[in-house]
PDB file of C-alpha atoms in Angstrom:
ATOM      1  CA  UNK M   1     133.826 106.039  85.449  1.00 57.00           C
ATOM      2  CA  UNK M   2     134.704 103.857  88.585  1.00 68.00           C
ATOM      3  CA  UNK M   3     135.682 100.905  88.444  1.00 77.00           C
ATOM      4  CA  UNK M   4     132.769  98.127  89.037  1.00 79.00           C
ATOM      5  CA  UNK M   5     133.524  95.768  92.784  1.00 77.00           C
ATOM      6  CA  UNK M   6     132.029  92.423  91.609  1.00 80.00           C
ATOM      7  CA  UNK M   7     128.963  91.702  93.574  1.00 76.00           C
ATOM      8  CA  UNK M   8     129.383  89.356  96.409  1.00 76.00           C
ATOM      9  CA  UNK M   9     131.946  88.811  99.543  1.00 76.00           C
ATOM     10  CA  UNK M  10     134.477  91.381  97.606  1.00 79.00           C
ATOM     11  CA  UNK M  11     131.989  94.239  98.210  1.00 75.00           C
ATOM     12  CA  UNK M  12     132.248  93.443 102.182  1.00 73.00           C
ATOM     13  CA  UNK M  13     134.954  96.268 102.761  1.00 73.00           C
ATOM     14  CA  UNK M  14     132.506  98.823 101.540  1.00 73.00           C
ATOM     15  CA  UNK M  15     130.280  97.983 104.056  1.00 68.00           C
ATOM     16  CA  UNK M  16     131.400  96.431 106.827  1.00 63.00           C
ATOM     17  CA  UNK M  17     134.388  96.417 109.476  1.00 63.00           C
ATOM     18  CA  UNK M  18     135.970  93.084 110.732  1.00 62.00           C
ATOM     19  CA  UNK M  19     134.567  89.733 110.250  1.00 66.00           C
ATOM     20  CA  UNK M  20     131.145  91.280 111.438  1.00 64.00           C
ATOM     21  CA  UNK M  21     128.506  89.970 108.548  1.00 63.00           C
ATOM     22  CA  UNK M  22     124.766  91.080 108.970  1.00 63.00           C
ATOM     23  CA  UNK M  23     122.534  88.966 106.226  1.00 59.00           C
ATOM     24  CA  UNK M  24     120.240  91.543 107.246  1.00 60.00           C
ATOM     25  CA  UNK M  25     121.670  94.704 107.257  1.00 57.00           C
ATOM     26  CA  UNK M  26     119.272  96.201 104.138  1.00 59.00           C
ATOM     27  CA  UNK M  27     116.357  96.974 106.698  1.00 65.00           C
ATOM     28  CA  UNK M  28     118.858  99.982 108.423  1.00 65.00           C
ATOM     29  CA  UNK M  29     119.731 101.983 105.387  1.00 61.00           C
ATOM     30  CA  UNK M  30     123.863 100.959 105.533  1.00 70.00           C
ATOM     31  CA  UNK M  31     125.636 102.071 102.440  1.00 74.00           C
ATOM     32  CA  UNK M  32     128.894 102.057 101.095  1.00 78.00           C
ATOM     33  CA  UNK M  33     131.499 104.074 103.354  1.00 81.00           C
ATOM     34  CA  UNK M  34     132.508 106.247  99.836  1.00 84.00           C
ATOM     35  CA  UNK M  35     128.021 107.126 100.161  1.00 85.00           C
ATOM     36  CA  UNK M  36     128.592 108.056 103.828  1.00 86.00           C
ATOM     37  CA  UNK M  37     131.289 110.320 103.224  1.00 91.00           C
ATOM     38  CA  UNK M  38     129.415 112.090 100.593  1.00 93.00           C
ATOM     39  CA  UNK M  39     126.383 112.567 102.600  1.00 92.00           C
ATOM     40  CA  UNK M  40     128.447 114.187 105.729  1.00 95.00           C
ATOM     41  CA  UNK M  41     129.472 116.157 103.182  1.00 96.00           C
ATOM     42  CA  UNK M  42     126.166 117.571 102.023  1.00 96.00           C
ATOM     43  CA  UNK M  43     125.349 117.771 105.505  1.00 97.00           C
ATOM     44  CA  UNK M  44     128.326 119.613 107.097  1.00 97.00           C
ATOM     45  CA  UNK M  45     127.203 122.124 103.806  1.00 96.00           C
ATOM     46  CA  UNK M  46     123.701 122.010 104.502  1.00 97.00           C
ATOM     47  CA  UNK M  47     124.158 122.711 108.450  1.00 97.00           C
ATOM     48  CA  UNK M  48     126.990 125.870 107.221  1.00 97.00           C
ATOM     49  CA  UNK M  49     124.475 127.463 104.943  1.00 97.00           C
ATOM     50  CA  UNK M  50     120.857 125.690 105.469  1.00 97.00           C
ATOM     51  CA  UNK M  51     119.419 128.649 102.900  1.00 98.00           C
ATOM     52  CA  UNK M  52     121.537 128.410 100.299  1.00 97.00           C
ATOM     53  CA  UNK M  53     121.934 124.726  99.881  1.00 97.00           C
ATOM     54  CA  UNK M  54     118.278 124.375 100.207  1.00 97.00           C
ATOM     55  CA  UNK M  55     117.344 126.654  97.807  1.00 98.00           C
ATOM     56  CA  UNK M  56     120.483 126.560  95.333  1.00 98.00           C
ATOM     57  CA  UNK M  57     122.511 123.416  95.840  1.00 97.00           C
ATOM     58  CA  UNK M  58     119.905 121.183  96.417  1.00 96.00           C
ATOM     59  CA  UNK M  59     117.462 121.415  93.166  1.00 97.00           C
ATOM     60  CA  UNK M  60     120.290 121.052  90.854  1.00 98.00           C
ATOM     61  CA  UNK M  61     122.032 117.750  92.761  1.00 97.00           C
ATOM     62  CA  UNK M  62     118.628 116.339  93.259  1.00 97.00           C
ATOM     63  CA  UNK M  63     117.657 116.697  89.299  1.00 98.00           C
ATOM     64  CA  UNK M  64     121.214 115.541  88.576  1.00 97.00           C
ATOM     65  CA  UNK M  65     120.655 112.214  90.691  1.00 97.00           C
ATOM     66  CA  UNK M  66     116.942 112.091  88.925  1.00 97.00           C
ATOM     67  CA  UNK M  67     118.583 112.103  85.660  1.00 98.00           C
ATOM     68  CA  UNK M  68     121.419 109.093  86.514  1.00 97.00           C
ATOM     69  CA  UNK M  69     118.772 107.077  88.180  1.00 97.00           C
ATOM     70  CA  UNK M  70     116.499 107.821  84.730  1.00 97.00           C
ATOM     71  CA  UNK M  71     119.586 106.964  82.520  1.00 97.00           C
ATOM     72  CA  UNK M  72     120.391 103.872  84.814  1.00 95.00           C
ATOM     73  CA  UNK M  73     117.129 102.494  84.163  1.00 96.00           C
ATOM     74  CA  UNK M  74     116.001 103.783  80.534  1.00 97.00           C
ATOM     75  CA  UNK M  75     113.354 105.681  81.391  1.00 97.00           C
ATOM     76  CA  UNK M  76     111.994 109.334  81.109  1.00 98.00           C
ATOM     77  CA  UNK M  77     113.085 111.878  84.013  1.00 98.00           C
ATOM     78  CA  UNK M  78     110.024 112.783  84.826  1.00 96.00           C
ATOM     79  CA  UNK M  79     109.347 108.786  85.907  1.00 95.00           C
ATOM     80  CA  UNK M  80     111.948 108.763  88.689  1.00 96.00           C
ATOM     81  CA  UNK M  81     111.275 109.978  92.049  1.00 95.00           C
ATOM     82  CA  UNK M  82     112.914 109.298  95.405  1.00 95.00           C
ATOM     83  CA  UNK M  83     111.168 108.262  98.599  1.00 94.00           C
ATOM     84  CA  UNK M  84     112.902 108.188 101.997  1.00 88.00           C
ATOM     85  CA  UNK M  85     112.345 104.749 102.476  1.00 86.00           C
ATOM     86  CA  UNK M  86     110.433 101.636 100.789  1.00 88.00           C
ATOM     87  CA  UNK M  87     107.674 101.825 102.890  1.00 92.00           C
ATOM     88  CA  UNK M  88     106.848 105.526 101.691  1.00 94.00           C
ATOM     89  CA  UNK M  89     107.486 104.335  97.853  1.00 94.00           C
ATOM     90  CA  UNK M  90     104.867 101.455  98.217  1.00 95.00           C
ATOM     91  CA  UNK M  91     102.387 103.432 100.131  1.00 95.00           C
ATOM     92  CA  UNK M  92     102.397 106.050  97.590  1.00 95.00           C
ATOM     93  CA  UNK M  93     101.725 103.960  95.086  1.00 95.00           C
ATOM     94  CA  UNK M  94      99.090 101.959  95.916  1.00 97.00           C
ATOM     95  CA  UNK M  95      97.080 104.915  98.185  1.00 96.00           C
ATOM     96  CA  UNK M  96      97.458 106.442  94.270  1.00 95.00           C
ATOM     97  CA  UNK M  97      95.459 103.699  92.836  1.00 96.00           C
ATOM     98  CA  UNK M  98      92.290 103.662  91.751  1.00 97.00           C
ATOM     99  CA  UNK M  99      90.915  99.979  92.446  1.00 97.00           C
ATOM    100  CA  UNK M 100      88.378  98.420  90.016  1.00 96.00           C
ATOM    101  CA  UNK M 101      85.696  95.450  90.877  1.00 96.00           C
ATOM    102  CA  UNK M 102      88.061  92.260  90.187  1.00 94.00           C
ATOM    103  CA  UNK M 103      91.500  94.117  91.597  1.00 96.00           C
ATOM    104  CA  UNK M 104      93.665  91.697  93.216  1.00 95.00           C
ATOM    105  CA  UNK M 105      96.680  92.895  95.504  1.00 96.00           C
ATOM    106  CA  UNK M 106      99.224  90.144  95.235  1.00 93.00           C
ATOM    107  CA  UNK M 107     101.862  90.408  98.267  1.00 93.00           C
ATOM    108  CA  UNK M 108     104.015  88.005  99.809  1.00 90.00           C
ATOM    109  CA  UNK M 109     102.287  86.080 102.956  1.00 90.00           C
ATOM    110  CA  UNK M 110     106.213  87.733 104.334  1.00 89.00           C
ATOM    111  CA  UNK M 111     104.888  91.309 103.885  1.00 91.00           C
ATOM    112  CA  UNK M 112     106.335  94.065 105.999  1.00 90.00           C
ATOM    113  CA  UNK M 113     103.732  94.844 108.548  1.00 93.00           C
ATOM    114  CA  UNK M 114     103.005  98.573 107.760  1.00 94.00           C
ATOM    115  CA  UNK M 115     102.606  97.375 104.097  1.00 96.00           C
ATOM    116  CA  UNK M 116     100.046  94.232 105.053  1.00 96.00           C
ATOM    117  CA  UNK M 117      98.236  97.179 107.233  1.00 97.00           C
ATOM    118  CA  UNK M 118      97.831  99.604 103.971  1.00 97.00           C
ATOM    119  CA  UNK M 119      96.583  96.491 102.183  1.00 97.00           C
ATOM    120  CA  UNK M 120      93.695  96.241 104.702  1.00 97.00           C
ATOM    121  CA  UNK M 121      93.180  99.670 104.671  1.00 97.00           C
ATOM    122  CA  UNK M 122      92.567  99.473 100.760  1.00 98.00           C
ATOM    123  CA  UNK M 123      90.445  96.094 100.877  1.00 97.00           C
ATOM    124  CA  UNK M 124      88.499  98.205 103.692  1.00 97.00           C
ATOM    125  CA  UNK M 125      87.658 101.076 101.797  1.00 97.00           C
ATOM    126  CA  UNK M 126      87.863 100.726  97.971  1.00 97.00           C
ATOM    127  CA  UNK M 127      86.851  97.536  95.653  1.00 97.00           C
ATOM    128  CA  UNK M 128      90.615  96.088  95.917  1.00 97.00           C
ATOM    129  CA  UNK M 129      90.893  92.500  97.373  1.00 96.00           C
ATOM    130  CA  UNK M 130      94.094  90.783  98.578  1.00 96.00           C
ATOM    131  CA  UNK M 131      95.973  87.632  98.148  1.00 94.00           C
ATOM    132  CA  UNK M 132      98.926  86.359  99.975  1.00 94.00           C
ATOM    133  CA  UNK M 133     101.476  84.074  98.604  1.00 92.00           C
ATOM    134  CA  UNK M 134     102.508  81.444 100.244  1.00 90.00           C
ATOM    135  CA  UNK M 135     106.677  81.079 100.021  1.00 87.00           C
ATOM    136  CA  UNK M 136     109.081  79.127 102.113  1.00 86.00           C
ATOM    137  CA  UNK M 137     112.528  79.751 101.338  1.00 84.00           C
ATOM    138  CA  UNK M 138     115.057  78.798 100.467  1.00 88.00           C
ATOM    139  CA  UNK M 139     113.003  78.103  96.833  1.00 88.00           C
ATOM    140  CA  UNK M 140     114.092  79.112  93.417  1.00 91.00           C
ATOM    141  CA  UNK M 141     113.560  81.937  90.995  1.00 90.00           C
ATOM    142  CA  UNK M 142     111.222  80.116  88.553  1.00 93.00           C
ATOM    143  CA  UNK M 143     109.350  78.107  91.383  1.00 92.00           C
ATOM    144  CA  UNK M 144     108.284  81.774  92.445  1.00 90.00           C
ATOM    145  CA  UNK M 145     107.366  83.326  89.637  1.00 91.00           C
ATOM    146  CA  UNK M 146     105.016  79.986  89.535  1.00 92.00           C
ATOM    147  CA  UNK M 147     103.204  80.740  92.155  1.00 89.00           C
ATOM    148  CA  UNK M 148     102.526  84.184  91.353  1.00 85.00           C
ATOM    149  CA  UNK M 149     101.666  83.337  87.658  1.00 88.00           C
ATOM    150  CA  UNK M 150      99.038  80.604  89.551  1.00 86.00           C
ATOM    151  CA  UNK M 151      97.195  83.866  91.155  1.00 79.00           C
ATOM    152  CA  UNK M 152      96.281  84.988  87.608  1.00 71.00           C
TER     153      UNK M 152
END
């Protein structure tokens, strides 16, 4: 196994060149320059022989990732799927739900706009009501679960 980089200012030369630091640099979809290299990879594969990696390489790396993520987080295989983005994962999810008289969707006052716009959506057309949280930061951990433990 590889050896662990300690979270923090140590993991900067995975990510980033020179003294460049973007605190926001999540929302892109950056990863770690070993990642990149593994994904041109796949894709200089993918582009060589789109049939065969589609229909032969692909399954097995993708259940192979499905079981480390599953293994990672103690849970069954058949619990872990991948999304392209966040957006797509929360969508899912909640378009999946069926919503009950007394449903509350809890979300962040902060909420990513195409997220607050599904929320609408879902007070619009099923029995699902919303409530924002109000959150100025910085604040800490247990001051925030607080306020979402006063919404129950």
């Amino acid at each position: 196994m590889a050896q662990v980089t300690p979270f923090g200012r140590s993991m900067r030369k995975y990510f980033l060149s020179g003294s460049h630091c973007n605190l926001n640099h999540g929302s892109f979809g950056t990863f770690p320059e070993e990642v990149r290299s593994t994904l041109n990879e796949y894709q200089r594969n993918l582009e060589s022989q789109p049939d065969i990696f589609i229909r032969y390489t692909y399954p097995p790396l993708l259940e192979k990732a499905r079981e480390a993520t599953a293994s990672l987080l103690n849970v069954p295989v058949q619990e872990v799927v991948f999304v392209p983005n966040a957006t797509t994962g929360i969508n899912t999810v909640l378009r999946g739900m069926k919503f009950e008289d007394g449903d509350i969707i809890v979300h962040f006052e902060t909420v990513y706009g195409a997220i607050e716009k599904t929320v609408a959506y879902l007070v619009e057309t099923t029995k699902a009501e919303s409530d924002a949280i109000e959150a100025r930061w910085p604040i800490e951990d247990d001051a925030l679960v607080q306020k979402f433990e006063e919404k129950s």
